[in-house]
Amino acid sequence: MNKMKKYYYGICFLISIAINILFSTYLYVGDGRWGENNKEISCRSSLTWSEKAAAEAEAVAAISCSGHGRAFLDGSISDGQPVCECYGCYGGSDCSELSPECAADANSGDPIYLEPFWMQNAADTTVVISGWHRMSYEYDDDPMMSTKLDKYIRKLHSIAGNAITQDRYIVFGVGSSQLLSAAVYALSSEFSSSPSNVLASIPFYHLYKDQTRFFNSENFLFRGDTSSWKSNNSTDNMDVIEFVTSPTNPGGELKKAVLGGKTIYDHAYFWPQFTPIPGPSDHDLMIFSLSKLTGHAGTRFGWAIIKDKDVYEKVLNYIYLANAGISKDTQLRVLKVLKVAIKEDGKPFFEFAYNKMKERWDRLAFVLSKSTRFSIQQRHPLHCNFFHETRLPSPGNILWENLVITYILRLYQMCVW
């Protein structure tokens, strides 16, 4: 009897094993269809609340604006539907009409020349944010700044070879504009009997002067052009803060400090698409801007790389007092963008951006070569450590070049130059 029981138990055990093998094979292998269907169902079930948002984003992105404008989810509406918002000098329902009376504004511009690159990388740079995404003021590991984004910024500079970040502090700001004023605040003397002298070499970014005067602090005063001030004053025992724009805009020249005291290096255009990178910058306080790097001016994000801990803490305190940190949504978008920018060691992104800038400079140079009244600045080749070859700079003032070329061509056609 015991032998029979053991026999039946053995048969049942073998049948159980066989059933499990068959079930597992059907469940996970089959002819490949079940597994795929299971993944589709799983993926579909995970896309519940985001499906509508994704569909809306795709629909708006598909609206044609002739390459001279864009429709937005938060933009203009007509008959309940988003409509094109046209770029400068263009109009019409699809932005295809060039205005014959349009005036080119050479004093400003939008860095939308990189729009095609981000459209090519739409899947990797699109951000879907839940309604409850990071509602807290703080991250788990930092009150204001994403440590993951900090890591990617350091990796970006290592790839581009344009700044030393090892043993340095990084602070995020609402664009580089906020960091410029934060830097002046941090470097100024609080307990001096006279205010710090803030200087910049011509041509300089107008916010150096405008912000310094706007805040009207008793700790610092804007004194104008560095060289002019130096010729009339002695720097001995004088507290000086010097803005150094390198490369310059619109000249594109790499500059060094004139006075050699406390400096703020504005490196907004110190990227391979604008200028050859001869080596990494290693100054006490350096400021960079996302808008010039990737073209995302509307995201309003910049960062400062700082050597001294006391200066770092003052800049950080300024950002905290101004707005309690930088938007978490903004930091997430920047992270997504930079992940793509550094793919394949940055080669696809920087090559695309450089070729766009070079093409614009070549067009502008060709048009102006026909003129007897206008000329273009001389550009001098330098060896670029990123591209490993000697190249001409493509200064960032060409960001507004499409409008200028249109305007110049009209003058040429009218034979007025």
Tab-separated table of C-alpha atoms in Angstrom:
chain	number	residue	atom	x	y	z
A	1	MET	CA	0.000	0.000	0.000
A	2	ASN	CA	2.779	2.411	0.881
A	3	LYS	CA	4.482	1.596	-2.389
A	4	MET	CA	1.308	2.497	-4.300
A	5	LYS	CA	1.022	5.850	-2.488
A	6	LYS	CA	4.622	6.715	-3.285
A	7	TYR	CA	3.971	5.762	-6.909
A	8	TYR	CA	0.908	8.043	-7.146
A	9	TYR	CA	2.746	10.896	-5.430
A	10	GLY	CA	5.564	10.551	-7.943
A	11	ILE	CA	3.160	10.621	-10.891
A	12	CYS	CA	1.409	13.737	-9.511
A	13	PHE	CA	4.708	15.481	-8.932
A	14	LEU	CA	5.846	14.788	-12.510
A	15	ILE	CA	2.500	15.974	-13.928
A	16	SER	CA	2.764	19.166	-11.845
A	17	ILE	CA	6.243	19.869	-13.207
A	18	ALA	CA	5.071	19.262	-16.787
A	19	ILE	CA	2.069	21.599	-16.389
A	20	ASN	CA	4.260	24.347	-14.944
A	21	ILE	CA	6.754	24.011	-17.802
A	22	LEU	CA	3.971	24.170	-20.395
A	23	PHE	CA	2.296	27.121	-18.687
A	24	SER	CA	5.567	29.018	-18.344
A	25	THR	CA	6.423	28.359	-21.982
A	26	TYR	CA	3.032	29.636	-23.116
A	27	LEU	CA	3.132	32.599	-20.798
A	28	TYR	CA	6.621	33.921	-21.510
A	29	VAL	CA	7.644	32.464	-24.845
A	30	GLY	CA	4.879	31.031	-26.998
A	31	ASP	CA	5.498	32.237	-30.534
A	32	GLY	CA	6.557	35.640	-29.240
A	33	ARG	CA	3.095	37.156	-29.468
A	34	TRP	CA	1.895	36.673	-25.931
A	35	GLY	CA	4.967	38.338	-24.467
A	36	GLU	CA	4.604	41.286	-26.806
A	37	ASN	CA	0.901	41.632	-26.073
A	38	ASN	CA	1.628	41.464	-22.383
A	39	LYS	CA	4.188	44.292	-22.731
A	40	GLU	CA	1.713	46.347	-24.752
A	41	ILE	CA	-1.000	45.848	-22.162
A	42	SER	CA	1.439	46.687	-19.379
A	43	CYS	CA	2.618	49.814	-21.208
A	44	ARG	CA	-0.919	50.845	-22.050
A	45	SER	CA	-2.073	50.363	-18.512
A	46	SER	CA	0.791	52.545	-17.290
A	47	LEU	CA	-0.235	55.350	-19.672
A	48	THR	CA	-3.516	56.299	-18.066
A	49	TRP	CA	-3.389	59.961	-17.033
A	50	SER	CA	-0.571	60.919	-19.446
A	51	GLU	CA	-2.265	59.748	-22.671
A	52	LYS	CA	-4.359	62.887	-23.011
A	53	ALA	CA	-1.384	65.175	-22.328
A	54	ALA	CA	0.764	63.325	-24.875
A	55	ALA	CA	-1.992	63.485	-27.514
A	56	GLU	CA	-2.438	67.239	-26.968
A	57	ALA	CA	1.296	67.875	-27.238
A	58	GLU	CA	1.612	65.830	-30.446
A	59	ALA	CA	-1.402	67.570	-32.013
A	60	VAL	CA	-0.048	71.060	-31.343
A	61	ALA	CA	3.454	70.110	-32.529
A	62	ALA	CA	1.962	68.865	-35.824
A	63	ILE	CA	0.483	72.279	-36.697
A	64	SER	CA	2.397	73.688	-39.660
A	65	CYS	CA	3.690	77.244	-39.346
A	66	SER	CA	5.906	77.212	-42.460
A	67	GLY	CA	9.069	77.049	-40.379
A	68	HIS	CA	8.604	80.691	-39.356
A	69	GLY	CA	6.586	80.193	-36.201
A	70	ARG	CA	5.188	77.655	-33.790
A	71	ALA	CA	1.902	76.752	-32.112
A	72	PHE	CA	1.888	76.139	-28.352
A	73	LEU	CA	-0.384	74.504	-25.807
A	74	ASP	CA	-0.273	77.682	-23.744
A	75	GLY	CA	-0.357	79.984	-26.774
A	76	SER	CA	-2.921	81.850	-28.861
A	77	ILE	CA	-6.319	80.223	-29.448
A	78	SER	CA	-8.782	80.692	-32.312
A	79	ASP	CA	-12.108	78.841	-32.427
A	80	GLY	CA	-10.935	76.737	-29.534
A	81	GLN	CA	-7.771	75.583	-31.325
A	82	PRO	CA	-4.105	76.624	-30.921
A	83	VAL	CA	-2.837	78.808	-33.760
A	84	CYS	CA	0.604	79.780	-35.040
A	85	GLU	CA	2.619	82.437	-33.242
A	86	CYS	CA	4.898	83.875	-35.916
A	87	TYR	CA	8.545	84.805	-35.550
A	88	GLY	CA	9.739	88.321	-36.335
A	89	CYS	CA	8.941	89.703	-39.811
A	90	TYR	CA	6.450	86.923	-40.618
A	91	GLY	CA	2.656	86.812	-40.443
A	92	GLY	CA	-0.435	85.076	-41.776
A	93	SER	CA	-2.322	82.083	-40.408
A	94	ASP	CA	0.634	79.792	-41.154
A	95	CYS	CA	3.415	82.414	-40.815
A	96	SER	CA	4.254	82.196	-44.524
A	97	GLU	CA	3.903	85.923	-45.267
A	98	LEU	CA	7.069	88.017	-45.036
A	99	SER	CA	6.327	91.590	-43.988
A	100	PRO	CA	7.688	94.075	-46.583
A	101	GLU	CA	8.012	96.818	-43.944
A	102	CYS	CA	9.793	94.742	-41.316
A	103	ALA	CA	12.764	96.387	-39.587
A	104	ALA	CA	15.665	94.178	-38.546
A	105	ASP	CA	16.474	94.499	-34.851
A	106	ALA	CA	20.217	93.950	-34.606
A	107	ASN	CA	20.235	94.635	-30.871
A	108	SER	CA	18.551	91.405	-29.775
A	109	GLY	CA	17.332	88.027	-30.960
A	110	ASP	CA	16.012	84.604	-30.032
A	111	PRO	CA	18.343	81.566	-30.256
A	112	ILE	CA	15.769	79.422	-32.077
A	113	TYR	CA	18.296	78.263	-34.670
A	114	LEU	CA	18.612	74.975	-32.760
A	115	GLU	CA	14.889	74.194	-33.004
A	116	PRO	CA	15.410	71.578	-35.774
A	117	PHE	CA	17.861	69.622	-33.610
A	118	TRP	CA	15.411	69.352	-30.726
A	119	MET	CA	12.616	68.344	-33.108
A	120	GLN	CA	14.847	65.523	-34.338
A	121	ASN	CA	15.288	64.442	-30.712
A	122	ALA	CA	11.687	64.956	-29.619
A	123	ALA	CA	11.233	61.564	-27.970
A	124	ASP	CA	14.310	61.947	-25.750
A	125	THR	CA	13.712	65.552	-24.693
A	126	THR	CA	9.961	65.672	-24.165
A	127	VAL	CA	8.959	66.121	-20.539
A	128	VAL	CA	5.610	64.901	-19.192
A	129	ILE	CA	5.053	66.281	-15.694
A	130	SER	CA	2.386	64.985	-13.346
A	131	GLY	CA	0.238	67.421	-11.409
A	132	TRP	CA	1.915	66.309	-8.201
A	133	HIS	CA	5.528	66.356	-9.446
A	134	ARG	CA	7.899	67.629	-6.702
A	135	MET	CA	5.388	69.772	-4.854
A	136	SER	CA	7.837	70.202	-1.988
A	137	TYR	CA	10.203	73.166	-1.753
A	138	GLU	CA	13.157	70.810	-1.376
A	139	TYR	CA	14.842	67.746	-2.838
A	140	ASP	CA	15.662	64.881	-0.504
A	141	ASP	CA	19.404	65.477	-0.747
A	142	ASP	CA	19.517	69.252	-1.333
A	143	PRO	CA	17.194	72.130	-0.437
A	144	MET	CA	17.254	73.852	-3.838
A	145	MET	CA	19.304	72.075	-6.497
A	146	SER	CA	19.078	68.699	-8.215
A	147	THR	CA	22.285	66.799	-7.489
A	148	LYS	CA	21.673	64.737	-10.633
A	149	LEU	CA	21.542	67.897	-12.758
A	150	ASP	CA	24.705	69.139	-11.027
A	151	LYS	CA	26.381	65.882	-12.073
A	152	TYR	CA	25.340	66.293	-15.718
A	153	ILE	CA	26.516	69.906	-15.850
A	154	ARG	CA	29.952	68.811	-14.644
A	155	LYS	CA	29.988	66.040	-17.246
A	156	LEU	CA	28.979	68.535	-19.945
A	157	HIS	CA	31.932	70.808	-19.124
A	158	SER	CA	34.286	67.841	-19.051
A	159	ILE	CA	33.140	66.857	-22.559
A	160	ALA	CA	33.208	70.385	-23.991
A	161	GLY	CA	36.538	71.051	-22.270
A	162	ASN	CA	35.605	74.653	-21.504
A	163	ALA	CA	35.663	74.819	-17.687
A	164	ILE	CA	37.229	73.186	-14.649
A	165	THR	CA	34.547	71.871	-12.275
A	166	GLN	CA	36.553	69.561	-10.029
A	167	ASP	CA	36.654	70.866	-6.448
A	168	ARG	CA	34.332	73.704	-7.464
A	169	TYR	CA	30.863	74.700	-6.285
A	170	ILE	CA	27.916	75.092	-8.674
A	171	VAL	CA	24.881	77.332	-8.102
A	172	PHE	CA	21.767	77.436	-10.317
A	173	GLY	CA	20.032	80.693	-11.181
A	174	VAL	CA	17.051	82.049	-13.119
A	175	GLY	CA	19.111	82.520	-16.243
A	176	SER	CA	22.614	83.955	-16.146
A	177	SER	CA	21.040	87.395	-15.543
A	178	GLN	CA	20.198	86.622	-11.934
A	179	LEU	CA	23.617	85.110	-11.315
A	180	LEU	CA	25.369	88.240	-12.612
A	181	SER	CA	23.740	90.359	-9.920
A	182	ALA	CA	24.237	87.612	-7.328
A	183	ALA	CA	27.956	87.564	-8.156
A	184	VAL	CA	28.294	91.336	-7.704
A	185	TYR	CA	26.529	91.054	-4.348
A	186	ALA	CA	28.781	88.185	-3.244
A	187	LEU	CA	32.034	89.911	-4.237
A	188	SER	CA	31.222	93.373	-2.909
A	189	SER	CA	32.568	94.569	0.430
A	190	GLU	CA	29.908	94.776	3.133
A	191	PHE	CA	31.929	96.647	5.732
A	192	SER	CA	34.009	98.986	3.580
A	193	SER	CA	33.769	102.755	3.990
A	194	SER	CA	33.341	103.069	0.219
A	195	PRO	CA	31.387	100.933	-2.286
A	196	SER	CA	33.021	98.390	-4.572
A	197	ASN	CA	33.710	99.690	-8.088
A	198	VAL	CA	31.982	97.552	-10.732
A	199	LEU	CA	33.573	97.751	-14.201
A	200	ALA	CA	33.293	96.125	-17.637
A	201	SER	CA	35.182	96.469	-20.902
A	202	ILE	CA	33.312	97.837	-23.915
A	203	PRO	CA	31.363	96.263	-25.571
A	204	PHE	CA	29.607	94.783	-22.553
A	205	TYR	CA	26.209	93.279	-21.787
A	206	HIS	CA	23.917	96.136	-20.788
A	207	LEU	CA	22.630	94.246	-17.728
A	208	TYR	CA	26.024	94.642	-16.069
A	209	LYS	CA	25.253	98.340	-15.762
A	210	ASP	CA	21.440	98.220	-15.597
A	211	GLN	CA	21.212	95.679	-12.773
A	212	THR	CA	23.990	97.224	-10.717
A	213	ARG	CA	22.288	100.623	-10.897
A	214	PHE	CA	18.789	99.206	-10.426
A	215	PHE	CA	19.614	97.551	-7.098
A	216	ASN	CA	21.149	100.853	-5.964
A	217	SER	CA	23.187	99.235	-3.214
A	218	GLU	CA	25.482	101.193	-0.938
A	219	ASN	CA	27.936	98.297	-1.273
A	220	PHE	CA	28.665	98.669	-5.007
A	221	LEU	CA	28.503	101.206	-7.864
A	222	PHE	CA	28.858	100.764	-11.615
A	223	ARG	CA	31.792	102.866	-12.860
A	224	GLY	CA	31.718	102.146	-16.603
A	225	ASP	CA	34.446	101.011	-19.012
A	226	THR	CA	37.421	99.257	-17.414
A	227	SER	CA	40.184	100.820	-19.513
A	228	SER	CA	38.806	104.369	-19.207
A	229	TRP	CA	38.457	104.016	-15.459
A	230	LYS	CA	41.965	102.562	-15.130
A	231	SER	CA	43.536	105.482	-17.004
A	232	ASN	CA	42.049	107.934	-14.495
A	233	ASN	CA	42.335	105.942	-11.271
A	234	SER	CA	44.832	103.933	-9.307
A	235	THR	CA	43.782	100.433	-8.336
A	236	ASP	CA	45.918	100.539	-5.207
A	237	ASN	CA	43.792	99.975	-2.102
A	238	MET	CA	40.616	100.162	-4.195
A	239	ASP	CA	37.934	97.497	-4.179
A	240	VAL	CA	37.175	96.575	-7.791
A	241	ILE	CA	34.846	93.987	-9.347
A	242	GLU	CA	35.464	93.425	-13.060
A	243	PHE	CA	33.083	91.776	-15.516
A	244	VAL	CA	35.025	89.880	-18.188
A	245	THR	CA	32.947	88.848	-21.208
A	246	SER	CA	34.788	86.002	-22.906
A	247	PRO	CA	34.154	85.477	-25.714
A	248	THR	CA	32.889	88.987	-26.374
A	249	ASN	CA	29.574	89.670	-28.041
A	250	PRO	CA	29.512	90.642	-30.856
A	251	GLY	CA	33.273	90.400	-31.429
A	252	GLY	CA	33.755	86.781	-30.393
A	253	GLU	CA	37.184	87.483	-28.906
A	254	LEU	CA	38.530	85.587	-25.903
A	255	LYS	CA	39.367	88.156	-23.224
A	256	LYS	CA	41.229	88.327	-19.923
A	257	ALA	CA	40.839	90.659	-16.964
A	258	VAL	CA	42.352	94.132	-17.354
A	259	LEU	CA	42.754	94.908	-13.644
A	260	GLY	CA	43.465	91.500	-12.180
A	261	GLY	CA	41.329	91.906	-9.054
A	262	LYS	CA	37.999	90.271	-8.296
A	263	THR	CA	36.460	89.051	-11.545
A	264	ILE	CA	33.195	87.656	-12.890
A	265	TYR	CA	33.770	85.734	-16.122
A	266	ASP	CA	30.677	85.757	-18.318
A	267	HIS	CA	31.125	82.615	-20.435
A	268	ALA	CA	27.668	82.600	-22.040
A	269	TYR	CA	29.180	82.068	-25.501
A	270	PHE	CA	32.149	79.922	-24.483
A	271	TRP	CA	30.914	76.808	-26.309
A	272	PRO	CA	32.310	74.962	-29.367
A	273	GLN	CA	29.574	76.202	-31.733
A	274	PHE	CA	30.568	79.841	-31.123
A	275	THR	CA	34.298	79.800	-30.561
A	276	PRO	CA	37.229	77.356	-30.701
A	277	ILE	CA	37.900	76.033	-27.192
A	278	PRO	CA	41.668	76.350	-26.546
A	279	GLY	CA	41.396	74.865	-23.062
A	280	PRO	CA	39.258	74.804	-19.920
A	281	SER	CA	38.588	78.073	-18.120
A	282	ASP	CA	39.765	78.059	-14.505
A	283	HIS	CA	38.666	81.337	-12.917
A	284	ASP	CA	37.301	82.094	-9.472
A	285	LEU	CA	33.751	82.779	-10.660
A	286	MET	CA	32.380	81.733	-14.064
A	287	ILE	CA	28.806	82.064	-15.333
A	288	PHE	CA	27.100	80.041	-18.080
A	289	SER	CA	23.668	80.209	-19.682
A	290	LEU	CA	21.402	77.458	-21.035
A	291	SER	CA	19.875	79.831	-23.583
A	292	LYS	CA	23.153	80.253	-25.473
A	293	LEU	CA	24.175	76.615	-25.110
A	294	THR	CA	20.982	74.841	-26.241
A	295	GLY	CA	18.730	77.694	-27.377
A	296	HIS	CA	16.216	77.235	-24.531
A	297	ALA	CA	15.988	80.925	-23.646
A	298	GLY	CA	12.438	80.609	-22.317
A	299	THR	CA	13.481	78.015	-19.743
A	300	ARG	CA	15.421	80.729	-17.877
A	301	PHE	CA	18.288	78.711	-16.456
A	302	GLY	CA	21.942	79.442	-15.812
A	303	TRP	CA	24.677	78.315	-13.460
A	304	ALA	CA	27.782	79.679	-11.789
A	305	ILE	CA	30.982	77.729	-11.128
A	306	ILE	CA	32.669	79.096	-8.017
A	307	LYS	CA	36.045	78.354	-6.433
A	308	ASP	CA	35.730	80.033	-3.025
A	309	LYS	CA	33.324	78.565	-0.465
A	310	ASP	CA	32.439	81.909	1.150
A	311	VAL	CA	31.543	83.420	-2.240
A	312	TYR	CA	29.549	80.290	-3.088
A	313	GLU	CA	27.519	80.577	0.113
A	314	LYS	CA	26.780	84.253	-0.539
A	315	VAL	CA	25.590	83.532	-4.090
A	316	LEU	CA	23.491	80.641	-2.795
A	317	ASN	CA	21.976	82.865	-0.121
A	318	TYR	CA	21.148	85.511	-2.732
A	319	ILE	CA	19.271	82.935	-4.860
A	320	TYR	CA	17.439	81.647	-1.804
A	321	LEU	CA	16.351	85.108	-0.678
A	322	ALA	CA	15.335	86.111	-4.223
A	323	ASN	CA	13.076	83.148	-4.996
A	324	ALA	CA	13.764	80.231	-2.619
A	325	GLY	CA	15.548	78.327	-5.359
A	326	ILE	CA	14.936	77.384	-8.983
A	327	SER	CA	11.763	75.756	-10.280
A	328	LYS	CA	11.882	71.963	-9.978
A	329	ASP	CA	10.024	71.710	-13.303
A	330	THR	CA	12.740	73.802	-14.945
A	331	GLN	CA	15.496	71.627	-13.515
A	332	LEU	CA	13.800	68.489	-14.842
A	333	ARG	CA	13.580	69.958	-18.351
A	334	VAL	CA	17.216	71.064	-18.276
A	335	LEU	CA	18.238	67.573	-17.183
A	336	LYS	CA	16.389	65.994	-20.131
A	337	VAL	CA	17.955	68.450	-22.584
A	338	LEU	CA	21.519	68.015	-21.283
A	339	LYS	CA	21.246	64.229	-21.394
A	340	VAL	CA	20.765	64.510	-25.154
A	341	ALA	CA	23.370	67.260	-25.581
A	342	ILE	CA	26.134	65.057	-24.135
A	343	LYS	CA	25.220	61.897	-26.061
A	344	GLU	CA	28.159	60.404	-27.957
A	345	ASP	CA	30.455	62.837	-26.117
A	346	GLY	CA	28.516	65.820	-27.439
A	347	LYS	CA	29.578	65.309	-31.070
A	348	PRO	CA	26.085	65.248	-32.706
A	349	PHE	CA	24.850	68.290	-30.785
A	350	PHE	CA	27.914	70.528	-31.105
A	351	GLU	CA	28.485	69.582	-34.767
A	352	PHE	CA	24.875	70.472	-35.583
A	353	ALA	CA	25.083	73.779	-33.727
A	354	TYR	CA	28.473	74.675	-35.214
A	355	ASN	CA	27.369	73.899	-38.774
A	356	LYS	CA	24.277	76.076	-38.342
A	357	MET	CA	26.360	78.990	-37.082
A	358	LYS	CA	29.012	78.528	-39.792
A	359	GLU	CA	26.348	78.443	-42.495
A	360	ARG	CA	24.910	81.734	-41.251
A	361	TRP	CA	28.293	83.410	-41.078
A	362	ASP	CA	29.125	82.222	-44.605
A	363	ARG	CA	25.854	83.643	-45.927
A	364	LEU	CA	26.354	86.959	-44.166
A	365	ALA	CA	29.961	87.231	-45.349
A	366	PHE	CA	28.900	86.546	-48.935
A	367	VAL	CA	26.175	89.202	-48.880
A	368	LEU	CA	28.381	91.858	-47.293
A	369	SER	CA	31.239	91.116	-49.699
A	370	LYS	CA	29.076	92.707	-52.418
A	371	SER	CA	28.831	95.983	-50.546
A	372	THR	CA	31.059	99.039	-50.817
A	373	ARG	CA	29.556	100.594	-47.680
A	374	PHE	CA	29.355	97.724	-45.208
A	375	SER	CA	31.958	95.236	-44.041
A	376	ILE	CA	32.142	92.331	-41.658
A	377	GLN	CA	34.476	91.905	-38.697
A	378	GLN	CA	37.725	90.018	-39.109
A	379	ARG	CA	37.688	86.556	-37.517
A	380	HIS	CA	40.882	84.763	-36.605
A	381	PRO	CA	41.232	80.954	-36.584
A	382	LEU	CA	42.167	79.115	-33.395
A	383	HIS	CA	42.772	75.490	-32.526
A	384	CYS	CA	39.719	73.915	-30.884
A	385	ASN	CA	40.422	71.144	-28.402
A	386	PHE	CA	36.865	69.863	-28.706
A	387	PHE	CA	36.827	69.409	-32.493
A	388	HIS	CA	40.591	68.678	-32.579
A	389	GLU	CA	41.192	71.088	-35.449
A	390	THR	CA	41.703	74.774	-36.240
A	391	ARG	CA	38.462	76.632	-36.909
A	392	LEU	CA	37.121	80.144	-37.270
A	393	PRO	CA	34.873	81.428	-34.488
A	394	SER	CA	31.172	81.957	-35.206
A	395	PRO	CA	30.261	84.677	-32.706
A	396	GLY	CA	26.788	84.590	-31.184
A	397	ASN	CA	25.665	87.901	-32.643
A	398	ILE	CA	24.773	85.892	-35.741
A	399	LEU	CA	21.745	84.587	-33.811
A	400	TRP	CA	19.817	87.495	-35.282
A	401	GLU	CA	21.406	87.092	-38.723
A	402	ASN	CA	18.308	85.847	-40.594
A	403	LEU	CA	16.591	89.187	-40.048
A	404	VAL	CA	19.724	91.136	-40.908
A	405	ILE	CA	20.361	89.196	-44.115
A	406	THR	CA	16.757	89.757	-45.191
A	407	TYR	CA	17.175	93.463	-44.562
A	408	ILE	CA	20.542	93.678	-46.321
A	409	LEU	CA	19.263	91.782	-49.359
A	410	ARG	CA	16.497	94.317	-49.699
A	411	LEU	CA	19.044	97.144	-49.646
A	412	TYR	CA	21.099	95.303	-52.235
A	413	GLN	CA	18.074	94.828	-54.492
A	414	MET	CA	17.236	98.526	-54.133
A	415	CYS	CA	20.839	99.461	-55.010
A	416	VAL	CA	21.139	101.746	-51.974
A	417	TRP	CA	24.434	100.461	-50.647
